[in-house]
CSV table of C-alpha atoms in Angstrom, one decimal:
chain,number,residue,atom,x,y,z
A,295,UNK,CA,8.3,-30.8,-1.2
A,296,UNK,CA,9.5,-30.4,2.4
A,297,UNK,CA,7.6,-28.3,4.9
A,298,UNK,CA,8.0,-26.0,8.2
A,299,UNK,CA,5.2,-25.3,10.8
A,300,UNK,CA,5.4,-22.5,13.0
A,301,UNK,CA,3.6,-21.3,15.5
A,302,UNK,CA,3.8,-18.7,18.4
A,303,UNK,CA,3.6,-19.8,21.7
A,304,UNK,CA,0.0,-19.0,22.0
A,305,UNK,CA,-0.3,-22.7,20.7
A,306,UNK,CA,-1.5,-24.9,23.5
A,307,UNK,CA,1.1,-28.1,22.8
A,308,UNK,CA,-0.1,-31.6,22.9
A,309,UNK,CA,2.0,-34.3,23.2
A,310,UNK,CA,1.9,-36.0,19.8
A,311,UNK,CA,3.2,-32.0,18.3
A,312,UNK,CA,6.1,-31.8,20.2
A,313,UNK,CA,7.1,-34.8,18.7
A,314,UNK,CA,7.0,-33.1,15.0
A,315,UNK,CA,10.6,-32.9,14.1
A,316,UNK,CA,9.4,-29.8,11.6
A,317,UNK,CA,7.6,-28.2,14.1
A,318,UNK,CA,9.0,-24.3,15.7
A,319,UNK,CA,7.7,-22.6,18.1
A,320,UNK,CA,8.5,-18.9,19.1
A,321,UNK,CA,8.0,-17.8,22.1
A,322,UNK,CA,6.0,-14.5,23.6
A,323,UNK,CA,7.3,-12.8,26.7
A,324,UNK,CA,5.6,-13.1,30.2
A,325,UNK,CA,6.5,-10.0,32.4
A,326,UNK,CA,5.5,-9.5,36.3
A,327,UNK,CA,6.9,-6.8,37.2
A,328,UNK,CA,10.9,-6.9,36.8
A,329,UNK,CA,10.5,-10.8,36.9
A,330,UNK,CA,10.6,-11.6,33.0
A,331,UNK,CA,10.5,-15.1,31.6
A,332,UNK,CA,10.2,-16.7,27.8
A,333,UNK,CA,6.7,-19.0,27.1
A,334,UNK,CA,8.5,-21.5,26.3
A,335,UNK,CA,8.6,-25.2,27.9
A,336,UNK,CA,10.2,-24.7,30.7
A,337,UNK,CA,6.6,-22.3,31.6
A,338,UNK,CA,5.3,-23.3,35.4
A,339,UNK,CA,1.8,-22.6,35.1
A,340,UNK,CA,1.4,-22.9,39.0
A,341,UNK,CA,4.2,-20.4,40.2
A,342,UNK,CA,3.5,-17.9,37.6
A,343,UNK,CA,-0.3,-18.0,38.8
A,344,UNK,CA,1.1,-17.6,42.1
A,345,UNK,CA,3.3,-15.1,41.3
A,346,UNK,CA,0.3,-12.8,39.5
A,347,UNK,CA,-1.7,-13.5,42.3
A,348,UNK,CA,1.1,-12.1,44.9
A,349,UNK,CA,1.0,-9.3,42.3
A,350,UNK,CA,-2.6,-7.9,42.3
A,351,UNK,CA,-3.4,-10.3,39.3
A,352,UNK,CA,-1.3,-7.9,37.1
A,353,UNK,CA,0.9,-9.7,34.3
A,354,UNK,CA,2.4,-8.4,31.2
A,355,UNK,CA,3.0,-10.0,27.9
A,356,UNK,CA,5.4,-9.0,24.7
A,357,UNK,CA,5.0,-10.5,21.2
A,358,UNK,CA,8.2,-11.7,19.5
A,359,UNK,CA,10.0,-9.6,17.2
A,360,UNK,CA,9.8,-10.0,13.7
A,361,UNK,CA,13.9,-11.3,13.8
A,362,UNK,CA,12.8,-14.2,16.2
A,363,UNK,CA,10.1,-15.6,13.0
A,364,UNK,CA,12.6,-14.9,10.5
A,365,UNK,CA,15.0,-17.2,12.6
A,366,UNK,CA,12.7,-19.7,12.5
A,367,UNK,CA,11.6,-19.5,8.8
A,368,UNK,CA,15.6,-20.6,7.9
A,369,UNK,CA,16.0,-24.2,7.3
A,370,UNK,CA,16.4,-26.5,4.5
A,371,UNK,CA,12.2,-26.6,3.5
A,372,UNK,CA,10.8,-25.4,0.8
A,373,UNK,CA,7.3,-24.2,2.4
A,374,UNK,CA,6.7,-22.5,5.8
A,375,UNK,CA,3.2,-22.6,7.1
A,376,UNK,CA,3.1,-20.2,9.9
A,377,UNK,CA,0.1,-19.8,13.0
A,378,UNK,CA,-0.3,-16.9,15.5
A,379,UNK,CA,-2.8,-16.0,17.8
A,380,UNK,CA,-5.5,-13.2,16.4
A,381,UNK,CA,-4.6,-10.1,15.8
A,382,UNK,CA,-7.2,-8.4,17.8
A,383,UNK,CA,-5.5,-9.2,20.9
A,384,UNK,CA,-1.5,-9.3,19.7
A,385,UNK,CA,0.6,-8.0,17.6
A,386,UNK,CA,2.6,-11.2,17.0
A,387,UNK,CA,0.6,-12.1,13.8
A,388,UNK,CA,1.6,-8.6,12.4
A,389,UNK,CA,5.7,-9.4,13.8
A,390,UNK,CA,5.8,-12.7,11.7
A,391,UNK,CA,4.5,-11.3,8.6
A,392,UNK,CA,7.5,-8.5,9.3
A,393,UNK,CA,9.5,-11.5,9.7
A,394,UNK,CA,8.4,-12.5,6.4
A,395,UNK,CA,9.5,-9.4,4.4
A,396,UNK,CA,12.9,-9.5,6.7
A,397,UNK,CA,13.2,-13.2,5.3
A,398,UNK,CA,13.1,-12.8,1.4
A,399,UNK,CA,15.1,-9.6,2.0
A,400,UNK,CA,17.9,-11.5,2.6
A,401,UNK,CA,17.1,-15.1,1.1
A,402,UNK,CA,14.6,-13.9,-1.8
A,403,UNK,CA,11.5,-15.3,-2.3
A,404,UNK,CA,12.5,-18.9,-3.6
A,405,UNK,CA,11.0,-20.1,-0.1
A,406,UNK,CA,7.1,-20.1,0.0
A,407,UNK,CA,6.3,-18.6,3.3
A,408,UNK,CA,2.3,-18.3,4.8
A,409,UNK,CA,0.9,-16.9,7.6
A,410,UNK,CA,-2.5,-17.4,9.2
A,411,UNK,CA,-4.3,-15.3,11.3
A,412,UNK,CA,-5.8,-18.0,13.7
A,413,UNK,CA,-8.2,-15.5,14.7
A,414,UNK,CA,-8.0,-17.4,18.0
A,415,UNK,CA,-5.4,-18.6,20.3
A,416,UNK,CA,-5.2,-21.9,22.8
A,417,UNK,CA,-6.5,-25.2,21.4
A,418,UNK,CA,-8.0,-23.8,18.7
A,419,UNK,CA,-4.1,-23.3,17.1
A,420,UNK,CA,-3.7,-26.7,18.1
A,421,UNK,CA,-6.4,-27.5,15.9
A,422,UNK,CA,-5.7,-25.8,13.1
A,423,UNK,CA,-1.4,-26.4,13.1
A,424,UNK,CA,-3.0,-30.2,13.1
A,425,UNK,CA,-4.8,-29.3,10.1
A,426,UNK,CA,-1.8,-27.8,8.0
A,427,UNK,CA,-0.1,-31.2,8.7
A,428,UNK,CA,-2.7,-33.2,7.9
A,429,UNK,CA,-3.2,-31.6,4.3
A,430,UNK,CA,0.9,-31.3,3.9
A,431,UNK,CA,1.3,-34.9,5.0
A,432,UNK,CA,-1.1,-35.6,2.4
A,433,UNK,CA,0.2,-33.9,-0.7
A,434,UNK,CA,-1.9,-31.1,-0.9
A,435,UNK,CA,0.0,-28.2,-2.7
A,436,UNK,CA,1.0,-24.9,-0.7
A,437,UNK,CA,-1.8,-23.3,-2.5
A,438,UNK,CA,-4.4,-25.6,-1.8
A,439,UNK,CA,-3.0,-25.7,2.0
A,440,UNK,CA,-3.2,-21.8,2.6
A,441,UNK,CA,-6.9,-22.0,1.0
A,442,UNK,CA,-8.4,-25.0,2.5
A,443,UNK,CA,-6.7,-24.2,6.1
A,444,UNK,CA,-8.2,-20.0,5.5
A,445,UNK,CA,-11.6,-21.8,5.0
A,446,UNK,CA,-11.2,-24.1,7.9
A,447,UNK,CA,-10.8,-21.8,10.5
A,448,UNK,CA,-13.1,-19.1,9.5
A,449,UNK,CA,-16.0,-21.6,9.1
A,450,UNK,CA,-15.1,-25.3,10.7
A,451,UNK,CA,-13.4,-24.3,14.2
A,452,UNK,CA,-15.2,-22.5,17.3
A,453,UNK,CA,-14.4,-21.5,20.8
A,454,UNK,CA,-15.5,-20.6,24.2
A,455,UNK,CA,-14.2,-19.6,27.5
A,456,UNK,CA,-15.3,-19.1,30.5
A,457,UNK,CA,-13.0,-17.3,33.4
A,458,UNK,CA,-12.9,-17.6,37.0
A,459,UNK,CA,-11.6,-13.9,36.8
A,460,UNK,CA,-11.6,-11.4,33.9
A,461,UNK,CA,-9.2,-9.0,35.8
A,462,UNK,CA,-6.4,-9.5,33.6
A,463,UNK,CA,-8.4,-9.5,30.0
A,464,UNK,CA,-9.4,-5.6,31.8
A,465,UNK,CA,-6.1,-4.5,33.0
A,466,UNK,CA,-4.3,-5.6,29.9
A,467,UNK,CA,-6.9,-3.3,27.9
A,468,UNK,CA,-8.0,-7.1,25.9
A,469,UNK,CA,-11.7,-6.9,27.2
A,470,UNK,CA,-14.4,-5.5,25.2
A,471,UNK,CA,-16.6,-2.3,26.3
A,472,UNK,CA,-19.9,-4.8,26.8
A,473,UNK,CA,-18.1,-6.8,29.3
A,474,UNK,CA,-16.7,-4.2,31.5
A,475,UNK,CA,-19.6,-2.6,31.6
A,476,UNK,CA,-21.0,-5.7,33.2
A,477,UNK,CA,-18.4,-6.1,35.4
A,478,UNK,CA,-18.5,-2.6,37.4
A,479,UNK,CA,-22.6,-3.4,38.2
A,480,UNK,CA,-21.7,-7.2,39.3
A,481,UNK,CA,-19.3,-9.9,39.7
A,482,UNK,CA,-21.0,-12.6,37.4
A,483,UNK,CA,-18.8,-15.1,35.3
A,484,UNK,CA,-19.1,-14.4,31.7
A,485,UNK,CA,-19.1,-16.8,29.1
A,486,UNK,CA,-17.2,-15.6,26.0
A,487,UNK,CA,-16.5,-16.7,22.2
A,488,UNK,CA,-14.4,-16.0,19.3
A,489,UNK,CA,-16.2,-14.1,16.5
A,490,UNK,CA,-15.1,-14.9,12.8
A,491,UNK,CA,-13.2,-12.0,13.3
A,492,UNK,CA,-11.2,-12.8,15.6
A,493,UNK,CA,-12.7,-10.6,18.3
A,494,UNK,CA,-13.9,-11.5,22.0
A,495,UNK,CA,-18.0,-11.5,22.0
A,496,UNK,CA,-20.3,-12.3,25.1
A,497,UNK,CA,-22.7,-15.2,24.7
A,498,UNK,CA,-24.1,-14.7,28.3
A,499,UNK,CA,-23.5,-15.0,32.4
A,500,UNK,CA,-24.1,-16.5,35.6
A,501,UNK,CA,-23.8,-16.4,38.9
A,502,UNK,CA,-20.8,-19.0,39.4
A,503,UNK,CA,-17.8,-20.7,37.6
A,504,UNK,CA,-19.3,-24.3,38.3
A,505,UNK,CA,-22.7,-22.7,36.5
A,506,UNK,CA,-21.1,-21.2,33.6
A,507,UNK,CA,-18.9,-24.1,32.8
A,508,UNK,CA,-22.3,-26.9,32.4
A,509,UNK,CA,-24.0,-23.6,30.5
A,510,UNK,CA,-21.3,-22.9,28.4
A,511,UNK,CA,-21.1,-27.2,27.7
A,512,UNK,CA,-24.5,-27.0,27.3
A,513,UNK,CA,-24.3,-24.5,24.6
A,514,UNK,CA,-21.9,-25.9,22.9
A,515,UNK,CA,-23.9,-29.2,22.3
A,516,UNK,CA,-26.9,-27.2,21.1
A,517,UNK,CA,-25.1,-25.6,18.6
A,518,UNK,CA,-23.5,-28.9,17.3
A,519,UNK,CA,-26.5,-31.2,17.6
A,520,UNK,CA,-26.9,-33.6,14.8
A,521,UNK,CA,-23.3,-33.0,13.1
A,522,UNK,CA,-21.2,-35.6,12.6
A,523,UNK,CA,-18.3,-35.2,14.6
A,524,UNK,CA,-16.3,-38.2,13.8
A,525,UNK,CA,-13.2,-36.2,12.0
A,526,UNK,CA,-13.5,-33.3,14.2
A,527,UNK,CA,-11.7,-32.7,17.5
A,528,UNK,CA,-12.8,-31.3,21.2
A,529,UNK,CA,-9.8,-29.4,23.3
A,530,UNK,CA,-10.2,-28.2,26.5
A,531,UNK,CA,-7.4,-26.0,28.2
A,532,UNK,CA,-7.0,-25.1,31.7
A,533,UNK,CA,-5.6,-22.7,33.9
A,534,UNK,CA,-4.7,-24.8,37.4
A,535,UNK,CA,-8.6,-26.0,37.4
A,536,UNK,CA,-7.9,-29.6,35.8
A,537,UNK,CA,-10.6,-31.3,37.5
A,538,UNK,CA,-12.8,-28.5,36.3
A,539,UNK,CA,-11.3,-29.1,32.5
A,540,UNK,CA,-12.4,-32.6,32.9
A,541,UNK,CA,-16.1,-31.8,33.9
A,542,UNK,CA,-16.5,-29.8,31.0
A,543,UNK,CA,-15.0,-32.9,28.5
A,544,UNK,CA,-17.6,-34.9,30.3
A,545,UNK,CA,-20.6,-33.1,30.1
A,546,UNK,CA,-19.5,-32.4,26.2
A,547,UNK,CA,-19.1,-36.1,25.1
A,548,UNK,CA,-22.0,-37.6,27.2
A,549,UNK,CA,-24.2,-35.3,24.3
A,550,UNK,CA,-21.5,-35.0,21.0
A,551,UNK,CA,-19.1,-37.9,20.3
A,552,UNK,CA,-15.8,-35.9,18.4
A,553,UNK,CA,-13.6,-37.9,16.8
A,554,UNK,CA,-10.4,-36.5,19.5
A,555,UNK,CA,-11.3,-35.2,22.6
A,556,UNK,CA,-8.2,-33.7,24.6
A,557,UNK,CA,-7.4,-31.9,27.7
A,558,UNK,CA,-4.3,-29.8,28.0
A,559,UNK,CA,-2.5,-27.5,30.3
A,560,UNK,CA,-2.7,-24.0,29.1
A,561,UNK,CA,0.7,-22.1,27.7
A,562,UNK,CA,1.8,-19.1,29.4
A,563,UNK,CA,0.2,-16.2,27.2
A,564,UNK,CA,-3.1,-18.4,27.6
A,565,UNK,CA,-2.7,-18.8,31.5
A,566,UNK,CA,-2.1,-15.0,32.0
A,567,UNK,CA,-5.1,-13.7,30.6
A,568,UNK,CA,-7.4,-16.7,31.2
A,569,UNK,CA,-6.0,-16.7,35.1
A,570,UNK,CA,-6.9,-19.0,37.9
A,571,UNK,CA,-9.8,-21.3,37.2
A,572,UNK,CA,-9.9,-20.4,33.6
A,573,UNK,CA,-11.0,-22.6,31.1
A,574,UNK,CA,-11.3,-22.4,27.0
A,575,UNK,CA,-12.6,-24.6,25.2
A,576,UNK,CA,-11.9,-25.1,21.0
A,577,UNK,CA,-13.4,-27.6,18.5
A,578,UNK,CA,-13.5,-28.3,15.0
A,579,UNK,CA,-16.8,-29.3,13.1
């Protein structure tokens, strides 16, 4: 049986995926004012950062419309397997299950189409997209795909992040009550995860981006001490902060030895809301 991945642009890309000859991607929309521009690859991380920055730190973003996943359902493949960021902070998972119900209206349902709430975004897409393949690849059914990939990335895939500047999580309404709270009393760097829900949570604080980035390493390793990390995979994504990205690899794999350990430039969606200096880290265990 053939097979289509899709994901949204949420997906940070690494180099081996955009070889995939079955792999789609659809874009969101970046907006700065009238300046408007597709996620797509020809994204410049450092002149749209510049650009927000000229701008207040203000930055806009627009899911694709449920026509854009139904475009890229079509195809000669018998199963579509398709990722989107969490629907706690997008309405792009909700626009390609629209662009479901558009599909088999006009094709029927011959097609088997999925979508997964990553209940995430950056690497931790990456992860899971890798996932799907690996199980397709292997000649797992579409059934026993959906199911083992749901299970995976409720219970085997975590992550973190830790921002230089939370301004546009606030302005873009994506920042939870707790953390703006904090932020009106004092500028501290807060160090965030995923829930199993797909919702932001803080973990904790400090006092700088350099302090936050060994703490949030540092809990990271707690959590995973002991585990055998052989199959799994480490991805850390930055926002212009590369050396930074690095640091926290480092201080990860001098404690945990994953099997893949990977640093990648953010994607556009994941640059505008993580910002300058951001950094989000995803893993699999």
């Amino acid at each position: 049986m053939s097979y289509k991945i899709v994901v949204d642009s949420c997906c940070d890309l690494s180099e081996d995926m955009r070889n995939w000859d079955n792999l789609a991607v659809v874009p969101l929309t970046l907006e700065i004012n009238d300046y408007r521009i597709f996620d797509d690859e020809n994204f410049d991380q450092d002149d749209f950062i510049s650009r927000m920055k000229a701008n207040g730190g203000i930055a806009k973003s627009a899911c694709p419309a449920p026509d854009a996943f139904k475009k890229a359902y079509e195809g000669d493949y018998d199963e579509v397997f398709v990722l989107t960021i969490t629907d706690k902070l997008s309405g792009t998972y909700n626009s390609a299950l629209q662009g479901k119900m558009l599909y088999e209206e006009e094709f029927g349902d011959g097609k088997k189409i999925h979508v997964f709430n990553s209940l995430a975004t950056s690497g931790l897409e990456t992860i899971v997209a890798r996932k799907i393949k690996e199980l397709a690849d292997g000649g797992a059914d579409f059934d026993t795909v959906v199911n083992t990939v749901e299970d995976f990335i409720v219970n085997h895939t975590a992550l973190y992040f830790c921002l230089e500047s939370l301004d546009a999580l606030k302005k873009n309404g994506r920042l939870f009550a707790l953390a703006a709270n904090v932020l009106e009393k004092i500028r501290v760097k807060l160090i965030c995860k995923r829930t199993q829900e797909g919702n932001i949570s803080l973990v904790t604080q400090d006092l700088t981006i350099n302090r936050a980035v060994i703490k949030t390493s540092k809990i990271i390793c707690e959590q995973l001490e002991g585990k055998d990390l052989s199959d799994a995979s480490l991805i850390i994504t930055y926002v212009c902060c590369e050396d930074r990205a690095k640091l926290v690899a480092q201080k990860i794999s001098d404690k945990l030895n994953f099997g893949k350990v990977e640093i990648i430039k953010a994607s556009g969606l994941n640059s505008l809301y993580a910002s300058d200096g951001g950094i989000i880290v995803s893993y699999s265990f």
